[in-house]
mmCIF file of C-alpha atoms and ligand atoms in Angstrom:
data_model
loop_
_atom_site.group_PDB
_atom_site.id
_atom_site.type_symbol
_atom_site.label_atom_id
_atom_site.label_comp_id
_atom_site.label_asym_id
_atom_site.label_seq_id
_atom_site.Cartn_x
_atom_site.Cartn_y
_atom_site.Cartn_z
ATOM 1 C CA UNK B 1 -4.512 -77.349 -36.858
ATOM 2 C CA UNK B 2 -3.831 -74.983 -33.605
ATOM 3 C CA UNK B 3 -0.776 -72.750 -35.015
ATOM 4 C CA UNK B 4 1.395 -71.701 -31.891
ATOM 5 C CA UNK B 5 3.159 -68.515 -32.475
ATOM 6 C CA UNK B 6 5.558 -67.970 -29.585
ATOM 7 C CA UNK B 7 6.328 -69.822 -25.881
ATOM 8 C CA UNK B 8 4.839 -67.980 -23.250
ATOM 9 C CA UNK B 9 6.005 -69.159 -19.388
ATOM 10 C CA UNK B 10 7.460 -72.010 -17.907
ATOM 11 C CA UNK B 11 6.311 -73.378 -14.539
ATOM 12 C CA UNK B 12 8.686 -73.971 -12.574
ATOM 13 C CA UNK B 13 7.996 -75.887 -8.738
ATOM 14 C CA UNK B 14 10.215 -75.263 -5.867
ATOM 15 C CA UNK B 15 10.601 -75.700 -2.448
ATOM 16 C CA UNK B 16 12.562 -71.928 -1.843
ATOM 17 C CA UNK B 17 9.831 -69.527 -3.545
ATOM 18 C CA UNK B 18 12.008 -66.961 -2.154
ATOM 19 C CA UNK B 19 15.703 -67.673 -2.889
ATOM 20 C CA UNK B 20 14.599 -68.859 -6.516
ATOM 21 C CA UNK B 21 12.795 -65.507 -7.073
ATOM 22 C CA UNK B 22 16.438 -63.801 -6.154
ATOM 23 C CA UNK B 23 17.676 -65.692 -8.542
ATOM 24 C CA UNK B 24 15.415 -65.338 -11.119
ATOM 25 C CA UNK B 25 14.981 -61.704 -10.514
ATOM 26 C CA UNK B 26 18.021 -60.379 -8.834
ATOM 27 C CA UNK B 27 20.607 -61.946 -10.677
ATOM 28 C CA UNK B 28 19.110 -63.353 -14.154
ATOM 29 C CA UNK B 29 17.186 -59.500 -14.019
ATOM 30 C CA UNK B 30 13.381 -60.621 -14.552
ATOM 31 C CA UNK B 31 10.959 -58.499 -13.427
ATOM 32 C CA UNK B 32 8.319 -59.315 -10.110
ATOM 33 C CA UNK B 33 5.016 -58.879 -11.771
ATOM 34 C CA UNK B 34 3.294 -60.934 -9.929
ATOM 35 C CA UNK B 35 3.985 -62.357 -6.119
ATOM 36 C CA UNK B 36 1.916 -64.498 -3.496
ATOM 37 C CA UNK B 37 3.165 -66.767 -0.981
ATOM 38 C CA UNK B 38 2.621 -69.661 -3.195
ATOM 39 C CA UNK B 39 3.733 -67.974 -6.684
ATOM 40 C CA UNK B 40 5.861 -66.076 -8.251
ATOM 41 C CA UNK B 41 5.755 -64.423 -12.128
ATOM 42 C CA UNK B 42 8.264 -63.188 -13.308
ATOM 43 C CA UNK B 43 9.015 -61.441 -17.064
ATOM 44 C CA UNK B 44 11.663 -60.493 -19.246
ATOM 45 C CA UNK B 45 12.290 -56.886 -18.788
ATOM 46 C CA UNK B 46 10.613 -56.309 -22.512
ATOM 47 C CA UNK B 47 7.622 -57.411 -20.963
ATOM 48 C CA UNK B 48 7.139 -60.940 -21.847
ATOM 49 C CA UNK B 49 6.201 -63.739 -19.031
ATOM 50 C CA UNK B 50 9.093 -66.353 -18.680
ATOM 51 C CA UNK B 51 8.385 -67.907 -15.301
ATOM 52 C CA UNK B 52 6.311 -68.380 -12.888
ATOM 53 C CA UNK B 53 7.700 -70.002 -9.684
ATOM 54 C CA UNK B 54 4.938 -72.545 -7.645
ATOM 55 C CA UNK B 55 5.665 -74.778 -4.453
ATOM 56 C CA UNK B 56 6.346 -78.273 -5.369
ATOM 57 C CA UNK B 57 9.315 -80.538 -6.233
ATOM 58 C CA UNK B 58 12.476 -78.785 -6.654
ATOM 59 C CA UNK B 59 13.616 -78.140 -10.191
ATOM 60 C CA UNK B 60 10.197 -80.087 -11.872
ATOM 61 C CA UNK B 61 8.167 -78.252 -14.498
ATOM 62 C CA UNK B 62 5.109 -78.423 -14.531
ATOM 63 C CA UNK B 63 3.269 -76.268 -16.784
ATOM 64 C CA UNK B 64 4.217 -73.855 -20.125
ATOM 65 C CA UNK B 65 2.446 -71.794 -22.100
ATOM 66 C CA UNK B 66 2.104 -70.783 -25.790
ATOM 67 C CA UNK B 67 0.591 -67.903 -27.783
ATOM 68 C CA UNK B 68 -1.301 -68.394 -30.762
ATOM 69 C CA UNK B 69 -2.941 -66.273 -33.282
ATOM 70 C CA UNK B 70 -4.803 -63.180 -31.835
ATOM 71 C CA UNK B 71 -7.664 -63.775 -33.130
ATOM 72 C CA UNK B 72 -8.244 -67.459 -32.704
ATOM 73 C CA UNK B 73 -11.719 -68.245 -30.871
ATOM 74 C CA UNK B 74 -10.520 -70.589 -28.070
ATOM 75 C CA UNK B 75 -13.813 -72.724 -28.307
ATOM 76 C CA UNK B 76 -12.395 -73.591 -31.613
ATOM 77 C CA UNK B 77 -9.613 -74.482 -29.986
ATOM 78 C CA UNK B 78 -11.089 -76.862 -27.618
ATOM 79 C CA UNK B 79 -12.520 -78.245 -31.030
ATOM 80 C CA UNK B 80 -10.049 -78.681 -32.824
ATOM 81 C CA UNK B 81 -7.944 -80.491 -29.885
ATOM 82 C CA UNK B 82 -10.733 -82.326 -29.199
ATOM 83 C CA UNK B 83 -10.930 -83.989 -32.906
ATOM 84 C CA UNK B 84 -7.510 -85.219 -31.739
ATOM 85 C CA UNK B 85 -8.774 -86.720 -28.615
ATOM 86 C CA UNK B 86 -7.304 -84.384 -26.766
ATOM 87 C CA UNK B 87 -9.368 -83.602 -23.399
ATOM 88 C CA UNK B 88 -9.076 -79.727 -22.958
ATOM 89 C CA UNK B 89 -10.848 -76.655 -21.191
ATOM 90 C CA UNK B 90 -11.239 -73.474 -21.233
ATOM 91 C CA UNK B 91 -9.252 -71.597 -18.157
ATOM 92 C CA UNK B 92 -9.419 -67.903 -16.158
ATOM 93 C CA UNK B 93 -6.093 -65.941 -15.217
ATOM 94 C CA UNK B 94 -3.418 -68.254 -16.080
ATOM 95 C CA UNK B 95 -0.596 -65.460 -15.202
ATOM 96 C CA UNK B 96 -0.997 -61.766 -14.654
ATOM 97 C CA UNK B 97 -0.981 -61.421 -18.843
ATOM 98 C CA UNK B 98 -2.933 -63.949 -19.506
ATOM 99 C CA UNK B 99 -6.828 -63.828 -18.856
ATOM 100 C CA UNK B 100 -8.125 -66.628 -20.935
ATOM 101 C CA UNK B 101 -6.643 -69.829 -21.945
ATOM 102 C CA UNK B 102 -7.407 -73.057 -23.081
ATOM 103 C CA UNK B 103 -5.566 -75.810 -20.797
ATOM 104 C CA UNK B 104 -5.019 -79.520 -21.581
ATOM 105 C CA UNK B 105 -2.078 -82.168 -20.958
ATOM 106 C CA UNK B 106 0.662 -83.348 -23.464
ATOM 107 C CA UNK B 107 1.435 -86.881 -24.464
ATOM 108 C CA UNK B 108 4.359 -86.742 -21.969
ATOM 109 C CA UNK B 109 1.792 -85.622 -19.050
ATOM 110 C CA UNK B 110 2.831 -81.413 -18.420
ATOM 111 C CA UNK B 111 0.411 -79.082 -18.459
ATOM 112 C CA UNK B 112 -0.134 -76.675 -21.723
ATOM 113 C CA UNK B 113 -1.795 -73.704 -21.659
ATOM 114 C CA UNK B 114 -2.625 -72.089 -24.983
ATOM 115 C CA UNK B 115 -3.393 -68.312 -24.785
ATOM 116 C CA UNK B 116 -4.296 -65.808 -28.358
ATOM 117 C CA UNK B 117 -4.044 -62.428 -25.838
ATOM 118 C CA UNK B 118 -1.609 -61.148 -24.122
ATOM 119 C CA UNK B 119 -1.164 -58.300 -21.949
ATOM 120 C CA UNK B 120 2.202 -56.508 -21.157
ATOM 121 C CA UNK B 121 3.048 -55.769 -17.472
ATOM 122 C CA UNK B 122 4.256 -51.870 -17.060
ATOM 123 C CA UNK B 123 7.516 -51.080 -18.102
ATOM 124 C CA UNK B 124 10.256 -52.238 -15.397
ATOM 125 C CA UNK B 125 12.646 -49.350 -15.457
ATOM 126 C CA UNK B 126 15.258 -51.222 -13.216
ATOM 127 C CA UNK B 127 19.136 -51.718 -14.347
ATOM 128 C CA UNK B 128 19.635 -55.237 -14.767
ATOM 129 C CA UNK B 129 23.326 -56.718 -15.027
ATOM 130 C CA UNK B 130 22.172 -58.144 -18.570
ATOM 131 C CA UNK B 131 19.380 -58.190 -20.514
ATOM 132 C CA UNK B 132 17.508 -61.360 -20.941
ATOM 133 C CA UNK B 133 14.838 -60.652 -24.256
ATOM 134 C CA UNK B 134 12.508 -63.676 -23.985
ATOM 135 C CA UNK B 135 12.167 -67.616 -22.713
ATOM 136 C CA UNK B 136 13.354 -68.840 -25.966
ATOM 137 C CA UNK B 137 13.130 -72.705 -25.450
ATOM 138 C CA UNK B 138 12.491 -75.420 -23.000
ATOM 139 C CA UNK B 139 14.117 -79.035 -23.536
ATOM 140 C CA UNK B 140 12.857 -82.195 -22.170
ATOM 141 C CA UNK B 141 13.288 -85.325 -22.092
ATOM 142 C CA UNK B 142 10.775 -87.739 -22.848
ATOM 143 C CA UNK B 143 10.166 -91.807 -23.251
ATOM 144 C CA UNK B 144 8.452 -91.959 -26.871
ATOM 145 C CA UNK B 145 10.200 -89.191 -28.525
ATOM 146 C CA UNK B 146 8.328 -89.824 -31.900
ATOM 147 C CA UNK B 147 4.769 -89.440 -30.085
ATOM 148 C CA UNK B 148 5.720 -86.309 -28.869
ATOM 149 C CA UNK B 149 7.468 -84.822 -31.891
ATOM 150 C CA UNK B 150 4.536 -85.670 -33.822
ATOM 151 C CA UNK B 151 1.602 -84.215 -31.628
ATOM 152 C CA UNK B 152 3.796 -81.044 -31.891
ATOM 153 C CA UNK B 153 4.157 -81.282 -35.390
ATOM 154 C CA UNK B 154 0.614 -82.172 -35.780
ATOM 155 C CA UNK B 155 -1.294 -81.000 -33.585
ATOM 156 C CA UNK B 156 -0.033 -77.522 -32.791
ATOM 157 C CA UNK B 157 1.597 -76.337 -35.707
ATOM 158 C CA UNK B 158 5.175 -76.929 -34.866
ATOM 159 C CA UNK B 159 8.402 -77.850 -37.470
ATOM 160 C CA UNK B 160 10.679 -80.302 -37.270
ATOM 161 C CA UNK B 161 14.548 -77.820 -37.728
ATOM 162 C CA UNK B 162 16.918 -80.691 -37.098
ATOM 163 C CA UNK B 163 17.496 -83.917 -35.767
ATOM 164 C CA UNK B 164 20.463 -85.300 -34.408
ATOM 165 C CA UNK B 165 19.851 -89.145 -35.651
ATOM 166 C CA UNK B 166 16.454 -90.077 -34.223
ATOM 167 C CA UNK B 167 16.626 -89.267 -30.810
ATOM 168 C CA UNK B 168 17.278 -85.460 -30.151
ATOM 169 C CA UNK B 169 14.711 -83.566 -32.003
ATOM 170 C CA UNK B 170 14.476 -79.696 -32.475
ATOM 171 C CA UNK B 171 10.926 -78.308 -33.357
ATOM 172 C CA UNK B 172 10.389 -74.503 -34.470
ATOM 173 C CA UNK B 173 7.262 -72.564 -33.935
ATOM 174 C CA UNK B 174 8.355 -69.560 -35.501
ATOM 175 C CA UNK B 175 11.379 -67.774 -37.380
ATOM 176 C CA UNK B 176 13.478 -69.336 -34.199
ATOM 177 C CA UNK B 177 15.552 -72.539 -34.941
ATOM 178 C CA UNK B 178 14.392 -73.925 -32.079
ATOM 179 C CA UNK B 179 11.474 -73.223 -29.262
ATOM 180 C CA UNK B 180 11.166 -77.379 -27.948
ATOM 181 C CA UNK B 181 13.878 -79.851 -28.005
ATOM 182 C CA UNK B 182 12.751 -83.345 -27.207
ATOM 183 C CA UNK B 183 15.492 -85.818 -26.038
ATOM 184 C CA UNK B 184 14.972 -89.411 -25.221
ATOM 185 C CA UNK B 185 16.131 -90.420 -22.115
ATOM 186 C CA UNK B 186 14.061 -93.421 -19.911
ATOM 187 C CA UNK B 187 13.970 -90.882 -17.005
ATOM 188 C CA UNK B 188 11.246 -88.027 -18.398
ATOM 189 C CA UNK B 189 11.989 -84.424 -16.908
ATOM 190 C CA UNK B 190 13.441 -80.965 -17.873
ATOM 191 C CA UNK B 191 16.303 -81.168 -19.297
ATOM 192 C CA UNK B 192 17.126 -77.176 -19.731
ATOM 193 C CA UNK B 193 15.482 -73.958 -19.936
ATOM 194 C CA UNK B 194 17.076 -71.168 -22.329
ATOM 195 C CA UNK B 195 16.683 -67.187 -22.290
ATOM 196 C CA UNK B 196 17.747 -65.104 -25.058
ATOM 197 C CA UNK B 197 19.520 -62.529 -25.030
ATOM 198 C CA UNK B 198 20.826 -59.895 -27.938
ATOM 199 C CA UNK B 199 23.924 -60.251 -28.140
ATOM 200 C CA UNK B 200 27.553 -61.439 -27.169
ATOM 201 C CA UNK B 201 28.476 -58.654 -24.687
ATOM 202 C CA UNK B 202 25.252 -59.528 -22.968
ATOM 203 C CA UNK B 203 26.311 -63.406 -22.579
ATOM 204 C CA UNK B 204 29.951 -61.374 -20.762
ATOM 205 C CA UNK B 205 27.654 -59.678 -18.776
ATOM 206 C CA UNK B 206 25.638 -62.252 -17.668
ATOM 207 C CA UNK B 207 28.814 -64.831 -17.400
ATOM 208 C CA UNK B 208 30.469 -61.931 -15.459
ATOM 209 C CA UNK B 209 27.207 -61.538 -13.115
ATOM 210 C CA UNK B 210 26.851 -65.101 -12.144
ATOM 211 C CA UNK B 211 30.655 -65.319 -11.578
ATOM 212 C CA UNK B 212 29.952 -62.716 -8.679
ATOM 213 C CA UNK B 213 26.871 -64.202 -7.501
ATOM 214 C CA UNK B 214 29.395 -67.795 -6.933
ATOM 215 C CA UNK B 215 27.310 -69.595 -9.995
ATOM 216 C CA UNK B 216 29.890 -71.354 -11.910
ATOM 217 C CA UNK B 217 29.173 -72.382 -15.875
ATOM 218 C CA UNK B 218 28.355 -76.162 -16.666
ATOM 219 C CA UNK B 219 29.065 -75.421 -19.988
ATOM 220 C CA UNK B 220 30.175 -72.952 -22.686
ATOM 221 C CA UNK B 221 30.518 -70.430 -23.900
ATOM 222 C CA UNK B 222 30.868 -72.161 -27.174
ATOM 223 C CA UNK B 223 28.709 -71.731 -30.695
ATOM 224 C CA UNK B 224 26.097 -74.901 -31.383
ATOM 225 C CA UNK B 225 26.467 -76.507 -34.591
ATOM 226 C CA UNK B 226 22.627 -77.601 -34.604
ATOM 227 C CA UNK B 227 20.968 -74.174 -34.566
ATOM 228 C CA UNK B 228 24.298 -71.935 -34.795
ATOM 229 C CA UNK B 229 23.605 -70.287 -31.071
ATOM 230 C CA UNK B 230 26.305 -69.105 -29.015
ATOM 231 C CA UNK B 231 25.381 -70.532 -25.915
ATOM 232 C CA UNK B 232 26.472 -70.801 -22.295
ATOM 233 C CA UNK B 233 24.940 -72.895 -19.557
ATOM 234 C CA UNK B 234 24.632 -73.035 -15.581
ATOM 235 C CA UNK B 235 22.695 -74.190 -12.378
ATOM 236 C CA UNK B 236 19.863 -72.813 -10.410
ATOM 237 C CA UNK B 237 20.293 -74.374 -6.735
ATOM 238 C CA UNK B 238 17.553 -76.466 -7.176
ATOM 239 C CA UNK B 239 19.367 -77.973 -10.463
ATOM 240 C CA UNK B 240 17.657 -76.332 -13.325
ATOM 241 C CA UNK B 241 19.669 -76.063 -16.214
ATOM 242 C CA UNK B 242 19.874 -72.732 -16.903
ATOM 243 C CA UNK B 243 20.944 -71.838 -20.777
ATOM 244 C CA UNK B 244 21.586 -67.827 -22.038
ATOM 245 C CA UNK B 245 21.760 -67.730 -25.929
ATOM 246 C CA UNK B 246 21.865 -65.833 -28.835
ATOM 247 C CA UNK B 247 22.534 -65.609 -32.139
ATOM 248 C CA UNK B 248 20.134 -68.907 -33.104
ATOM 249 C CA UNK B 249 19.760 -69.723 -36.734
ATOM 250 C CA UNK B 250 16.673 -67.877 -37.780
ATOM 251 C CA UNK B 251 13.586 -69.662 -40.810
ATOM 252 C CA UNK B 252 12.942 -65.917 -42.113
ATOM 253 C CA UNK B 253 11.012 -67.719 -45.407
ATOM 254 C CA UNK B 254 9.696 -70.997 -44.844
ATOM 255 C CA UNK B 255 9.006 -71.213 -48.737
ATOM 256 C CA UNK B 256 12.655 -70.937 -49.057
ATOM 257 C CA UNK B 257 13.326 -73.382 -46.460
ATOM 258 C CA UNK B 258 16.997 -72.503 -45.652
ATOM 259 C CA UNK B 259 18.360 -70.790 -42.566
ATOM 260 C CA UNK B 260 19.044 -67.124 -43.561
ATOM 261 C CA UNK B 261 22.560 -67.585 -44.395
ATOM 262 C CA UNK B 262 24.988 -67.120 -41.730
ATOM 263 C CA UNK B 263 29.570 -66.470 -42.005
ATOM 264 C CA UNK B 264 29.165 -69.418 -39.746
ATOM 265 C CA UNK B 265 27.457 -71.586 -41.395
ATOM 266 C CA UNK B 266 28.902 -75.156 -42.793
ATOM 267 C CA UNK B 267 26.484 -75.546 -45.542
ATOM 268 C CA UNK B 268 25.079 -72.800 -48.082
ATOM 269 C CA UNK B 269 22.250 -73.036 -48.032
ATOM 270 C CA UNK B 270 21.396 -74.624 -44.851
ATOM 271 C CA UNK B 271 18.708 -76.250 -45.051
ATOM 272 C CA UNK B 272 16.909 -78.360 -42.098
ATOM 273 C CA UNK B 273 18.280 -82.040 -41.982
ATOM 274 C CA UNK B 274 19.210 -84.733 -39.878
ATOM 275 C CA UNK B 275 22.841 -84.811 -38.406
ATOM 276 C CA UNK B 276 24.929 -88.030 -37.908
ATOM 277 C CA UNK B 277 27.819 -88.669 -35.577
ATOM 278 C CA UNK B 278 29.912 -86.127 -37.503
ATOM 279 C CA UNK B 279 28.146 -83.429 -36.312
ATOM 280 C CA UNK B 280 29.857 -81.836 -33.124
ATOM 281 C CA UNK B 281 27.684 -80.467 -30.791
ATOM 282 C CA UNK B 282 30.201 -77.027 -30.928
ATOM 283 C CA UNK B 283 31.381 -75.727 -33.596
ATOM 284 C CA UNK B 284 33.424 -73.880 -31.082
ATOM 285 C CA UNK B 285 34.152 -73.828 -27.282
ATOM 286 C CA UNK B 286 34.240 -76.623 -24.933
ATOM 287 C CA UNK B 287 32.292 -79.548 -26.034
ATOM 288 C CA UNK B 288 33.235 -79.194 -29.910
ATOM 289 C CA UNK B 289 35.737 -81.894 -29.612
ATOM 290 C CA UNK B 290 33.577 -85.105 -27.866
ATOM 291 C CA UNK B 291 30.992 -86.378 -29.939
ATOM 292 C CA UNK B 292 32.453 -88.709 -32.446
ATOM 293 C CA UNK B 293 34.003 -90.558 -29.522
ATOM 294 C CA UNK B 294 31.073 -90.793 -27.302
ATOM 295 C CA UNK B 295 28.295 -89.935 -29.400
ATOM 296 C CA UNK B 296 26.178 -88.994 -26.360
ATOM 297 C CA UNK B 297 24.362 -85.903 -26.476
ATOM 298 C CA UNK B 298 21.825 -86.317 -23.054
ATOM 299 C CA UNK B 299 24.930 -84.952 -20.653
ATOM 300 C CA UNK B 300 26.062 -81.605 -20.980
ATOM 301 C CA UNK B 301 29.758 -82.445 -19.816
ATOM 302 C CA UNK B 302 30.827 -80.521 -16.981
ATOM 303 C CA UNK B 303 33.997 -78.887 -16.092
ATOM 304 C CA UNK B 304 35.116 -76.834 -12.912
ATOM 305 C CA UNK B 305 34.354 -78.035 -9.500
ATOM 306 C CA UNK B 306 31.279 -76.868 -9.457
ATOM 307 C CA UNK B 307 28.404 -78.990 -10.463
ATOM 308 C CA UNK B 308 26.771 -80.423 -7.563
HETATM 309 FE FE1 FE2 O 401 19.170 -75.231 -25.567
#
């Protein structure tokens, strides 16, 4: 089995390479580290890749990366996919990082890149108005939910953390609660991006920042229950979901199998499961009060006059 470690990037299409690289860099604070007409990459200001911005259909993704072990031979890679019928290639310069990959396509059809070395850009001493740490997870939507849990699962090393009944699944790669949600939905597409950051005052900050810049919250701030992050959510013009986190549940010890215990937490210990309709999507904030009447976790609900 291929054992992902981390997400890498996101590829994100666009017709406005330039206003969505002011947003991505001006006011969410990534760093340029790469920029032609036709692409943009863009990094967390600790040096990892989040985004990389190509011409295309607004708001589509079409690509993401992962890292994997270091010191994985990516022929054995192409293997080991390959025992699972899975049709993949060895690739040059996927991102300014990245110099060798191994590149195939998903059961729902985006593109994966798989990487074991990784390069930091130089240090980007710019202030930013917050401090966005990583790309911490990318949710989708997909037809066969099941199929795609279970390549995941299967085929590149991921965990099942929770599921909310049998058709919102979140998968763990790492000590993170979450790195891919899959939703059902009959219409498959992104359904949000997420970048962590360290702490509360940094979700003010950013909440503060996008007030100025006129980008009005969809949702939040409020605290999950599924995965315990205090989470707030917003818009990119071309529709993106945008989500800024922290404070997710963390797997320390798999062989203990509970979340490190949290004052938050319902349960001690916590261990993964699958929630019913008593679970409330927040424990607090806006949206903690809706599910056991509608049960209906695909639409963030939306509040404000702002979502367009
Ligand atoms: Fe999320």
């Amino acid at each position: 089995m291929v054992k992902v470690k981390r997400l890498g990037h996101t590829t994100l299409q666009t017709e406005d390479i330039d206003g969505q690289t002011d947003y991505y860099s001006r006011v969410l604070g990534l760093s340029i580290v790469e920029r032609s007409k036709d692409r943009v990459f863009l990094a967390s200001k600790v040096g990892l890749e989040a985004v990389e911005l190509v011409k295309g259909k607004p708001g589509w993704m079409s690509a993401q990366s992962f890292q994997i072990d270091p010191e994985s031979d990516l022929n054995d890679v192409v293997k080991e996919l390959s025992k699972h019928g899975i049709k993949a290639e060895r690739r040059k310069g996927m991102s300014p990082g990245v110099a060798d990959s191994v590149t195939f396509v998903d059961p729902k059809g985006t593109q994966v890149d798989l990487f074991s070395e990784y390069k930091f850009p130089k240090q980007d001493l710019t202030p930013s108005a917050f401090n966005i740490l990583k790309l911490g997870h990318i949710a989708y939507r997909v037809l066969d939910v099941q199929k795609v849990v279970k390549f995941y699962n299967e085929v590149l090393g991921f965990r099942t953390s929770d599921s909310r009944g049998d058709y919102f699944y979140f998968l763990r790669c790492n000590t993170d609660h979450h790195t891919l949600n899959f939703i059902v939905d009959e219409k498959p597409q992104l359904h949000h991006i997420a970048f962590e950051v360290m702490e509360w005052a940094e979700i003010r900050k950013a909440t503060d920042f996008l007030a100025l810049n006129k980008i009005h919250l969809v949702w939040g701030p409020g605290r999950h229950v599924i995965g315990h992050n205090v989470a707030t959510y917003h818009r990119t013009t071309d529709l993106v979901r945008i989500e800024i986190f922290t404070e997710m549940d963390q797997m320390k010890d798999e062989a203990l199998g509970y979340w490190d215990p949290r004052p938050w937490h319902q349960e001690r210990p916590l261990y993964p499961k699958t929630h019913g309709k008593e679970t409330l999507r927040n424990y607090w904030g806006y949206g903690s009060e809706r599910v056991i009447k509608g049960y209906q976790t695909n639409e963030i609900p939306v509040y404000g006059a702002i979502e367009s």
